[in-house]
Coordinates of C-alpha atoms in Angstrom, one line a residue:
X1 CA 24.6 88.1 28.0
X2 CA 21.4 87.0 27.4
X3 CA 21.8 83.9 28.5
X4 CA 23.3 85.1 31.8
X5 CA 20.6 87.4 32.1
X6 CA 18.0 84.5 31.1
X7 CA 20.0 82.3 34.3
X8 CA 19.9 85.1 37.0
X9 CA 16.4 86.4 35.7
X10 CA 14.6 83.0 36.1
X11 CA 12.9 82.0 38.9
X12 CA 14.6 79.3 41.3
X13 CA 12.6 76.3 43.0
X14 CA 13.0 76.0 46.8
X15 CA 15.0 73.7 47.0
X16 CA 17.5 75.4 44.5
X17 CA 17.4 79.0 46.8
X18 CA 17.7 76.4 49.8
X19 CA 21.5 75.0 48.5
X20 CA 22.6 78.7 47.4
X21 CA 22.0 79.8 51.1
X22 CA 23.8 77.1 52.5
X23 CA 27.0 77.5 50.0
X24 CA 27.0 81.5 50.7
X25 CA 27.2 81.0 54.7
X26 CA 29.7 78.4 54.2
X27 CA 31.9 80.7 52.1
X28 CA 31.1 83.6 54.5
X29 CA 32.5 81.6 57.5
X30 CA 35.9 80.4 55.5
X31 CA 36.8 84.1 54.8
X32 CA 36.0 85.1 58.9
X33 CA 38.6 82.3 60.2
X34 CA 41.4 83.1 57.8
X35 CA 41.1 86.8 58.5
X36 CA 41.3 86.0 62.6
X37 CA 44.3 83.7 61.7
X38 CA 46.5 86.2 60.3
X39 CA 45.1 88.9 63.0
X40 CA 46.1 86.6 65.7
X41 CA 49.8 85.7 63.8
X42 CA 50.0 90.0 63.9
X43 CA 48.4 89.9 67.3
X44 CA 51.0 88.1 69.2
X45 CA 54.2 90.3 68.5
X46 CA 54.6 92.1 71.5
X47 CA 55.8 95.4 71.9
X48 CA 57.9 95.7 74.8
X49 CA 55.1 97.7 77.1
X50 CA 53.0 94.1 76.6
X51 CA 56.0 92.1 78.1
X52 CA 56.1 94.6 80.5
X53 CA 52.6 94.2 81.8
X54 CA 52.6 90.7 80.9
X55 CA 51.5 88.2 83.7
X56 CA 54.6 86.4 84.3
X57 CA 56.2 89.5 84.8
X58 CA 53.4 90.9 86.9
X59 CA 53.7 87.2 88.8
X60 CA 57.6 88.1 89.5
X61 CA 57.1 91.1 90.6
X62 CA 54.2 90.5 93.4
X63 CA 56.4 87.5 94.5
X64 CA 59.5 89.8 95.0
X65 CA 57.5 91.9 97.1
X66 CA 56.3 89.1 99.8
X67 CA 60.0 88.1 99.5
X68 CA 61.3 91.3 100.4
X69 CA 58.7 91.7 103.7
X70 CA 60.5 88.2 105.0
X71 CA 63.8 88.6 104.2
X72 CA 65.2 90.1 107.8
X73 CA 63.6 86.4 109.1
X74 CA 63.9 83.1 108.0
X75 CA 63.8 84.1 104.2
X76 CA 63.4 80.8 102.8
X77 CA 59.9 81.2 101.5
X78 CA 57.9 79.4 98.6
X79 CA 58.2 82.7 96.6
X80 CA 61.4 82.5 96.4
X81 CA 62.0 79.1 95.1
X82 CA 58.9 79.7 92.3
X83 CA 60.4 83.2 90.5
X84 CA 60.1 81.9 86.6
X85 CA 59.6 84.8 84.2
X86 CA 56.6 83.8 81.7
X87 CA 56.6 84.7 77.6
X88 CA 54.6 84.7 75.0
X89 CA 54.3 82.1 73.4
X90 CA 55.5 81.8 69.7
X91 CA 58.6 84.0 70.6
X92 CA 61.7 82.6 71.8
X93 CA 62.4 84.0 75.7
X94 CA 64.7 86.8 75.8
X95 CA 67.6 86.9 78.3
X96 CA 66.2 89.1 81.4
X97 CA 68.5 90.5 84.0
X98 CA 68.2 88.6 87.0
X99 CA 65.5 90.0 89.9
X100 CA 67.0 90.5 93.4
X101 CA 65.8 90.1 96.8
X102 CA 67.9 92.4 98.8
X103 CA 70.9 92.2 96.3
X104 CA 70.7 88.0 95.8
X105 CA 70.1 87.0 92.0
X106 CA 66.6 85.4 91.5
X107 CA 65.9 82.5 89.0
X108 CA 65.1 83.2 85.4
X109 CA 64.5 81.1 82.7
X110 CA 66.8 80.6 79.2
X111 CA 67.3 78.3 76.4
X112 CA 70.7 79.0 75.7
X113 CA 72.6 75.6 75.9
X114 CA 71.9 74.7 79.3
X115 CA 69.3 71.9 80.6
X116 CA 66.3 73.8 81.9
X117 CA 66.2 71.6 85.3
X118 CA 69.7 71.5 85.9
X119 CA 70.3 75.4 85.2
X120 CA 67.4 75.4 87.8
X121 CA 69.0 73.3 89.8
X122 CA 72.5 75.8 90.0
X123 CA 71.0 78.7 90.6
X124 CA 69.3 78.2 93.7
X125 CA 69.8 81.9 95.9
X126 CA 71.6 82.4 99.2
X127 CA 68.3 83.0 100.8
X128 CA 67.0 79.1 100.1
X129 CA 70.3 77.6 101.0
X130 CA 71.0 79.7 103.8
X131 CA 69.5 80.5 106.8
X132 CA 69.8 83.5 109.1
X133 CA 69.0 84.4 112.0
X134 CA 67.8 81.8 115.1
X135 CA 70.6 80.2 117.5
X136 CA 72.7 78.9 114.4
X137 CA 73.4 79.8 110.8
X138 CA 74.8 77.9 108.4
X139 CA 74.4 77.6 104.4
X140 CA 74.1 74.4 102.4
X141 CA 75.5 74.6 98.9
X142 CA 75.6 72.3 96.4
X143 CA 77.5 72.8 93.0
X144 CA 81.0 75.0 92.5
X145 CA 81.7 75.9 95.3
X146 CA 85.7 77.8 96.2
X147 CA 87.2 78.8 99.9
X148 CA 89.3 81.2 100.3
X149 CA 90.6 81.7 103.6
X150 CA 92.8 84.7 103.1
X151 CA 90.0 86.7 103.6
X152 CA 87.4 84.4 104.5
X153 CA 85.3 84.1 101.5
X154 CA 83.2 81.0 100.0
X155 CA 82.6 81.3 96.8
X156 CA 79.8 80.2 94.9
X157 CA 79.7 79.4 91.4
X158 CA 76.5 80.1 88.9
X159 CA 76.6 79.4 85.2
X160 CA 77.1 83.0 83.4
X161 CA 74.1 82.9 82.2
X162 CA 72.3 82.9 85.6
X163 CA 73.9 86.1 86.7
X164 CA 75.1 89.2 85.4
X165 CA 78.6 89.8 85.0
X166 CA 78.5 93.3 87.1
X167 CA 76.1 91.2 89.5
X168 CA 77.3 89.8 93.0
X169 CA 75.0 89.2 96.1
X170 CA 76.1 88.3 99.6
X171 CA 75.9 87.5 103.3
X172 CA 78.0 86.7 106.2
X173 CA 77.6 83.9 108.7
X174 CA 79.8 82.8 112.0
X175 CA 79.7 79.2 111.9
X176 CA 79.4 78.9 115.6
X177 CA 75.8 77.5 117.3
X178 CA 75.2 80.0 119.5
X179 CA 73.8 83.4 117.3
X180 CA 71.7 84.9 120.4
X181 CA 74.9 85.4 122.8
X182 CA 77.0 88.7 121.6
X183 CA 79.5 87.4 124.1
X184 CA 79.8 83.7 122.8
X185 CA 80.3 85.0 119.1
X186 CA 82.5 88.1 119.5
X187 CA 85.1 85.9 118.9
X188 CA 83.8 83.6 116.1
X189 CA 85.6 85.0 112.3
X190 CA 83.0 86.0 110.7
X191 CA 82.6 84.5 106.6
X192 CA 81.4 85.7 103.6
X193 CA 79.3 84.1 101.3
X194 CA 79.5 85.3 97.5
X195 CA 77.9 84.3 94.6
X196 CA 79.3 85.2 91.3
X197 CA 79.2 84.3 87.7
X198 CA 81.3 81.7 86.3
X199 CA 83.3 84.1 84.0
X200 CA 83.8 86.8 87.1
X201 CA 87.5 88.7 87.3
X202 CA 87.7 88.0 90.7
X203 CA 86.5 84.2 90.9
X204 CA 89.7 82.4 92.2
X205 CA 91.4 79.4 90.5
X206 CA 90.8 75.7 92.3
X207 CA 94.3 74.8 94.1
X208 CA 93.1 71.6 95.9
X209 CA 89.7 70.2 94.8
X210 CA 88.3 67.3 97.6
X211 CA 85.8 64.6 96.2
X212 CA 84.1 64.0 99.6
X213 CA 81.8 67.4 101.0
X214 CA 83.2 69.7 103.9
X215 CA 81.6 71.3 106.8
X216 CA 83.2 74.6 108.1
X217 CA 82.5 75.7 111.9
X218 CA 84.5 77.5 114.5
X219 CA 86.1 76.5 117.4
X220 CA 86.0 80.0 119.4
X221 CA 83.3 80.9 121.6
X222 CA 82.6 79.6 124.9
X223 CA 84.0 76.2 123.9
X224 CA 86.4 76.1 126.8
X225 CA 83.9 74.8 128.8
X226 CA 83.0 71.2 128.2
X227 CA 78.8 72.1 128.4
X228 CA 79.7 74.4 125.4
X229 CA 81.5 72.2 123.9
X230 CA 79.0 69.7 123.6
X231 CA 75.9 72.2 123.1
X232 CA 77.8 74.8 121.0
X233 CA 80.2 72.3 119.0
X234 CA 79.8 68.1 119.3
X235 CA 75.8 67.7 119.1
X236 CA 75.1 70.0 116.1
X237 CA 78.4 69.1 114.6
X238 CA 77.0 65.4 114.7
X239 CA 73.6 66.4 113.4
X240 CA 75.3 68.1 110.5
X241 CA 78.0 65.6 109.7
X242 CA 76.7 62.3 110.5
X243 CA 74.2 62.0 107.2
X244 CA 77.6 61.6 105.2
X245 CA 79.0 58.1 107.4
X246 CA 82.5 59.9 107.6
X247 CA 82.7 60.6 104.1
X248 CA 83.3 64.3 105.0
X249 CA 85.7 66.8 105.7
X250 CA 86.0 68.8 108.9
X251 CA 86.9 72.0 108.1
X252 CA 88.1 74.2 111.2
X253 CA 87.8 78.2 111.7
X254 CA 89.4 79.5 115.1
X255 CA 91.3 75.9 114.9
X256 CA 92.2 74.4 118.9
X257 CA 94.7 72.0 118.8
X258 CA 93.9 71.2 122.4
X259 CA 90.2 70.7 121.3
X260 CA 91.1 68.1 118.8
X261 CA 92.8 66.8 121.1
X262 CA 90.1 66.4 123.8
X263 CA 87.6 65.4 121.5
X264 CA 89.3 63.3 119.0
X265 CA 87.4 60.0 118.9
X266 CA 84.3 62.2 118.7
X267 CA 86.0 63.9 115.8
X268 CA 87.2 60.8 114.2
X269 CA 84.4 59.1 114.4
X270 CA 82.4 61.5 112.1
X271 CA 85.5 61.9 109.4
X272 CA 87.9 59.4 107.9
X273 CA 89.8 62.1 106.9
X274 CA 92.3 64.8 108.5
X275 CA 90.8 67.7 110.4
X276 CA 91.6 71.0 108.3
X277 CA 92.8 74.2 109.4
X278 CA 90.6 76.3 106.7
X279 CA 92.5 79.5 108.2
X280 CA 96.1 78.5 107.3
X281 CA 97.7 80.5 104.6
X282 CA 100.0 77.9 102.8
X283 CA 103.1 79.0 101.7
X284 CA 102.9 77.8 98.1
X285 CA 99.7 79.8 97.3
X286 CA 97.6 76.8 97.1
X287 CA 94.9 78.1 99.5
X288 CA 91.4 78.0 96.8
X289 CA 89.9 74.6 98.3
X290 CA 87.1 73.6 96.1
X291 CA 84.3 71.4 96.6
X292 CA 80.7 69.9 94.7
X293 CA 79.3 70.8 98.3
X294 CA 79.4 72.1 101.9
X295 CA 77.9 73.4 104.8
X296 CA 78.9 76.7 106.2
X297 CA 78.2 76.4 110.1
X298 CA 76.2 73.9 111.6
X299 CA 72.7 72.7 111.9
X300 CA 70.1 70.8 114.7
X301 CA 70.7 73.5 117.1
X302 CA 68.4 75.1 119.1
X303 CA 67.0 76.8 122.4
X304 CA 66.8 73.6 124.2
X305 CA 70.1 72.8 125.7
X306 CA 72.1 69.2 124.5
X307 CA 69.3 68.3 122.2
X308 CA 68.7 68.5 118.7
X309 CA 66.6 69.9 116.0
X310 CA 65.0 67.1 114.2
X311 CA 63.1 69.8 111.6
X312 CA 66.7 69.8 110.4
X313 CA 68.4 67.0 111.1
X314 CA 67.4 63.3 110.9
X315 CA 68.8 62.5 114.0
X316 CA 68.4 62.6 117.4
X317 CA 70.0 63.0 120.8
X318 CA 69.1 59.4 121.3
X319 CA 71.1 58.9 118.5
X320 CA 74.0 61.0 119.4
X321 CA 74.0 59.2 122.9
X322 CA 74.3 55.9 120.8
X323 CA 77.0 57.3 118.4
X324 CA 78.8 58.1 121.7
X325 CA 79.2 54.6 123.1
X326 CA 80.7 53.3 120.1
X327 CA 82.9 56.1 119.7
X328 CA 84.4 55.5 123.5
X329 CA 83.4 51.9 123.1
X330 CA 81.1 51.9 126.0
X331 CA 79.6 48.7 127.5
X332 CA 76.7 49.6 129.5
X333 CA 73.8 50.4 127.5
X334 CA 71.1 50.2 130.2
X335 CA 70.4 50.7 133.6
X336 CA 70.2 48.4 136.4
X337 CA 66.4 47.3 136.8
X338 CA 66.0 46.6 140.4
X339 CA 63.8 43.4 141.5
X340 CA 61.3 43.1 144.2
X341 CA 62.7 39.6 146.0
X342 CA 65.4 37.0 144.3
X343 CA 69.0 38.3 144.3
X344 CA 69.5 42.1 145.5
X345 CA 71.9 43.8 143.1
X346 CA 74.0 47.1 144.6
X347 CA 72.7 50.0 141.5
X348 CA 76.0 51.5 141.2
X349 CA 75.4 55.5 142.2
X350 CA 78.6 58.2 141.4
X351 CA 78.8 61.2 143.8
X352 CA 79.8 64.4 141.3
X353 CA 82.7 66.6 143.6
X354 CA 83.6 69.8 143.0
X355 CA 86.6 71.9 144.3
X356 CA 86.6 75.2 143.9
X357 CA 82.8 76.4 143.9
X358 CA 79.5 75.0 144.3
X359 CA 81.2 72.4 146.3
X360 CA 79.1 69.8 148.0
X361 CA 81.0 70.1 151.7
X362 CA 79.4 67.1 153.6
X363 CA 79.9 64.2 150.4
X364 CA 81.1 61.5 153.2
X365 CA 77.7 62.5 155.3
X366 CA 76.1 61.6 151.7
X367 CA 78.2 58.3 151.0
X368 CA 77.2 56.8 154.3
X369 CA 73.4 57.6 153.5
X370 CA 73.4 56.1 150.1
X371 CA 75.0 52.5 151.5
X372 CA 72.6 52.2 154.1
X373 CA 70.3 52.5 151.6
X374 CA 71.1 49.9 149.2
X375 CA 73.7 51.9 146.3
X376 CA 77.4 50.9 145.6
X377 CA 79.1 54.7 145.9
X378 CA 81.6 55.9 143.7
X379 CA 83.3 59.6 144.4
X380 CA 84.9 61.4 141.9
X381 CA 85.8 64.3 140.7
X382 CA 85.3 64.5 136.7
X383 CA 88.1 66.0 134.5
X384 CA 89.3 66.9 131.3
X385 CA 90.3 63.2 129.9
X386 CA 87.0 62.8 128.2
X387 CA 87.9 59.0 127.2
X388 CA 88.4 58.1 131.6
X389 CA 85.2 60.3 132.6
X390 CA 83.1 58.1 129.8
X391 CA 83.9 55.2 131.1
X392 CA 83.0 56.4 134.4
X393 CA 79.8 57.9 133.9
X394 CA 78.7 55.1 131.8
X395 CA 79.1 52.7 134.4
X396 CA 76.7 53.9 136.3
X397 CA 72.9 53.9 137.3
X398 CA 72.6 56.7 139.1
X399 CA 74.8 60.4 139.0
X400 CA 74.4 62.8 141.8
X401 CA 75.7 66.3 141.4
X402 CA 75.7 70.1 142.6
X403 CA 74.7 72.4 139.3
X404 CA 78.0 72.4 136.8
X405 CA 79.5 71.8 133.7
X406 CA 80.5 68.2 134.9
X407 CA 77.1 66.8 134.5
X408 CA 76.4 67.5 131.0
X409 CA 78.4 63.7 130.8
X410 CA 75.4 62.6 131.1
X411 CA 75.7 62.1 127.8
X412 CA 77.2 59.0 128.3
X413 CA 74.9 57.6 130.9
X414 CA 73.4 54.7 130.2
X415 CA 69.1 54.8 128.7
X416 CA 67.2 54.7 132.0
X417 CA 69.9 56.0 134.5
X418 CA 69.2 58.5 136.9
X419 CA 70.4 62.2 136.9
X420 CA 70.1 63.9 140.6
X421 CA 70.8 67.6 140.0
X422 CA 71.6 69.1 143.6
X423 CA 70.6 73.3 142.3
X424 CA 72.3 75.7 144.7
X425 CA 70.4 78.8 145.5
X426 CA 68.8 81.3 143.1
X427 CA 69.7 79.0 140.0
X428 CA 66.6 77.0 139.5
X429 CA 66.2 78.7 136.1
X430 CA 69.9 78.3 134.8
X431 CA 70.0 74.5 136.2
X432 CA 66.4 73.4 134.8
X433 CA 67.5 74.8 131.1
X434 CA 70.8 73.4 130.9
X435 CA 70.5 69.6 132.8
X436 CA 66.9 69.3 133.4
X437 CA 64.9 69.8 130.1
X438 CA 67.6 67.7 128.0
X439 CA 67.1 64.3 130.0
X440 CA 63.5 64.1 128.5
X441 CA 64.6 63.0 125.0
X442 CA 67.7 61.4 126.5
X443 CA 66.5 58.2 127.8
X444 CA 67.7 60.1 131.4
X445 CA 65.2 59.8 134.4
X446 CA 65.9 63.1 136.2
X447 CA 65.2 63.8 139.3
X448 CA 66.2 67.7 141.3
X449 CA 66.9 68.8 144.5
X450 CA 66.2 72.4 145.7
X451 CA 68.2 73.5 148.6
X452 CA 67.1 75.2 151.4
X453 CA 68.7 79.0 152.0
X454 CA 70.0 77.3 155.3
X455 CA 72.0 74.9 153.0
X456 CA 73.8 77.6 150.9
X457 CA 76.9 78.8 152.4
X458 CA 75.7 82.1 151.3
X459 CA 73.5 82.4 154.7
X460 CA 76.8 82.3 156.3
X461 CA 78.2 85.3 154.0
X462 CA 75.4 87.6 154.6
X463 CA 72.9 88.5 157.2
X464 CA 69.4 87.2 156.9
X465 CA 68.2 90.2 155.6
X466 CA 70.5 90.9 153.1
X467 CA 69.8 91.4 149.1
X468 CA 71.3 88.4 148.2
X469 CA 69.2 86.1 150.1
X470 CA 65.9 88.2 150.1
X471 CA 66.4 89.6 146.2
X472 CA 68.2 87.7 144.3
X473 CA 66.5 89.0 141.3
X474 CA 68.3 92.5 141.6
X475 CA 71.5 91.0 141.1
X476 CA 70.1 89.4 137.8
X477 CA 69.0 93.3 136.5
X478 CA 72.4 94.0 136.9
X479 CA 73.4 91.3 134.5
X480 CA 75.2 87.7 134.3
X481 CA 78.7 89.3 136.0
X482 CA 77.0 90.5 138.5
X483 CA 74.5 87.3 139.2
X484 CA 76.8 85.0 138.9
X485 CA 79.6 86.0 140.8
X486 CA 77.4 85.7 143.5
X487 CA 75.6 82.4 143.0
X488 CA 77.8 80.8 140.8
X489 CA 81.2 81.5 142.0
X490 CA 80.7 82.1 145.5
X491 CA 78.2 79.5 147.0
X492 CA 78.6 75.9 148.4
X493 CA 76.4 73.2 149.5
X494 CA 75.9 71.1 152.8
X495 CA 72.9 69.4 152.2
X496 CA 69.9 68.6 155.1
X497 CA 70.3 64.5 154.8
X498 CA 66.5 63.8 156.6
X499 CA 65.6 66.2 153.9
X500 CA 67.9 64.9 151.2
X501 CA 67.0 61.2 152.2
X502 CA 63.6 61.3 150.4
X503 CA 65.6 62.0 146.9
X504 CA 67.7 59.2 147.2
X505 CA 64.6 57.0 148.0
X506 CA 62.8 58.2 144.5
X507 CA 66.0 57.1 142.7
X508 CA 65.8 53.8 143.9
X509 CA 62.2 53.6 143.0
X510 CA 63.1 54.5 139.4
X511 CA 65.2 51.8 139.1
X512 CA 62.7 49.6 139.9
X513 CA 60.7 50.3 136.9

């Protein structure tokens, strides 16, 4: 003791009190960081009111919100494709129920025994594979996908642990390109998109599984009428089906044999395979068609009539026009250029006829014109043999037609022919949309003749001072029946030819370019 008291009693140099400092401080700042590790191992078990409020799950929960203002629009948003639940970290996740956006299972994240980017991958939601709302719907799904036609339900398939078992979501789309006409869909069945889990009661059993992908669209509507059938049906059914080179299956709702029919080299020449009627019950129960992936309606369509929407299709109308002359296997891909001097060639000019209404009543008045001035003149009258009217219309430079359904072949006109649209009285707006607009992307020069009120049969109908020819628009208030039994269905033509002469002139000039 004395010793010790001798050591702690003495007096230390400078130096000596200099290297006790240093050694206490050192010792002092060992003791603080082992004390904060084992406060921060405590620290980071959460209680369930800290994953509550954790950011991840604040992160969810804002983005369901922005979801849930866009969902009665286009509802595939950047929110919803980014819904990952966050946890701490030194805890293994926990299995969350799934978030919804108006009853659709969102994306959550687990580690049990799936990849994380193909789990990712399968449980994409209805709302960023479908879209609703706009001219056409449709949904693209990719994975397990079942139809059942008896009632019309697709199926699809998430892994169980991307969905509760007691959770379904759903929406229902008729696959028919015309959404903003009541009329046009009213008879379009209507099919219902489900997704369940993989271990659900009521998930159907495959009966015929198909290696290639399907498209399913409807063949009601307005498609009786040929401009229907190619702005309704053909164009967006090419811009949805050519990406696969005819490795796909048609799959047809409202099936019409007489369609197929009509339109089977078109139809053929998107499919190798057998059209399918996706309504037929079979006998033998084998109805559950499953497939890795298909479309539900079709896609590229929009307000513009004949053309398509290249924001969701890589194709054009240009395109089309070029898928349609192999199809038919049409010759003529241009039109005649006309030279100034050296050998005159006859441009080759069709005159459109109609029977019934919207007639053009003085055609051999026209014929004689169009000679004198320089064109070869064809006359007829276009009907349903699709294959004959191709031919036809493709072997010509020039089409000249009263307002109808017969000129939407210019489809098959060749790049640089001219379209004369003869537009009847009052229907400047119906005629513009439907064979006017389209000709800009089509390679179509287009040229449009107003006629005068003297040149409508109506002026012979109805005295000068009558609604119909001094407000026309009062007929439109009292909607399309009303309008258009007027001035669709009860008006002929006999053009002015001094006043029709200057149209025919602007063609030929055209052709010179």
């Amino acid at each position: 003791m004395k010793k010790c008291h001798n050591l702690l009693g003495r007096s230390f140099t400078r130096r000596e009190q200099k290297m006790v400092g240093t050694g206490a401080l050192i010792t002092f700042l060992l003791i603080v960081v082992s004390i904060c590790t084992v406060f921060q191992e405590w620290a980071n078990l959460p209680s369930p009111l800290d994953i509550i409020r954790s950011p991840g799950i604040v992160e969810v929960a804002k983005k369901n919100t922005l979801a849930d203002d866009k969902s009665n629009g286009d509802t595939r948003s950047s929110g919803q494709q980014q819904l990952v639940v966050q946890h701490s970290s030194r805890k293994k996740p926990k299995k969350t129920k799934n978030r919804t956006l108006t009853g659709i299972p969102k994306e959550t994240t687990t580690s049990i025994g799936i990849d994380r980017v193909e789990l990712k991958q399968r449980k994409r939601t209805l709302s960023a594979m479908c879209r609703k709302g706009g001219i056409s719907e449709f949904c693209d799904l990719k994975g397990d996908i079942r139809i059942d036609p008896n009632p019309p339900i697709v199926y699809y398939v998430v892994p169980t642990e991307a969905a509760d078992n007691n959770v379904t979501s759903s929406l229902t789309i008729k696959p028919y390109a015309r959404n903003d006409n009541a009329g046009a869909m009213e008879s379009v069945r209507e099919w219902t998109v489900k997704v369940v889990p993989k271990n659900h009661p009521d998930l159907p059993h495959c009966s015929r599984v198909h290696d290639s992908p399907g498209v399913i669209f409807s063949l009601a509507g307005f498609c009786g009428n040929v401009f229907h059938s190619f702005s309704d049906v053909l164009i967006p059914l090419f811009a949805t089906a050519r990406p696969f080179n005819r490795q796909v299956k048609l799959l047809i709702t409202d099936y019409r044999k007489w369609f197929i029919n009509k339109f089977i080299p078109i139809l053929q020449a998107l499919s190798r395979y057998e059209m399918v009627d996706i309504d037929d019950v079979q006998e033998d129960g084998k109805n559950i068609h499953c497939f890795s992936r298909l479309t539900l309606g079709l896609k590229g369509r929009q307000s513009n009539e004949l053309s398509i929407n290249t924001s969701e299709s890589e194709f054009t109308i240009i395109d089309f026009k070029k898928f349609l002359r192999s199809a038919y296997s049409l010759r003529k891909t241009t039109a005649i250029k006309l030279q100034d001097g050296g050998k005159k060639l006859a441009p080759v000019l069709l005159i459109i006829t109609r029977r019934r209404t919207r007639a053009l009543r003085n055609v051999e008045e026209v014929e004689r014109m169009a000679v004198q001035l320089g064109f070869n003149v064809t006359i007829a009258e276009i009907d349903a043999n699709v294959s004959k009217s191709a031919e036809v219309i493709n072997s010509c430079d020039v089409v000249l037609g009263v307002h109808g359904a017969a000129l939407t072949n210019m489809v098959f006109l060749p790049e640089n022919a001219v379209q004369i649209q003869v537009v009847p009285f009052d229907t400047d707006w119906i005629a513009k949309n439907a064979y006017g607009d389209p000709t800009k992307d089509m390679g179509v020069r287009y040229l449009e003749y107003k006629i005068g009120i003297e040149e409508s049969s109506l002026s012979k109908k109805y005295p000068p001072d009558h609604a119909v020819l001094t407000n026309p628009k009062l007929f439109v208030k009292q909607g399309w029946k009303a309008w258009s039994s007027i001035y669709m269905d009860n008006q002929n033509v006999t053009l002015d030819m001094n006043r029709f002469k200057p149209t025919l002139l602007k063609a030929l000039e055209l052709l010179h370019q």
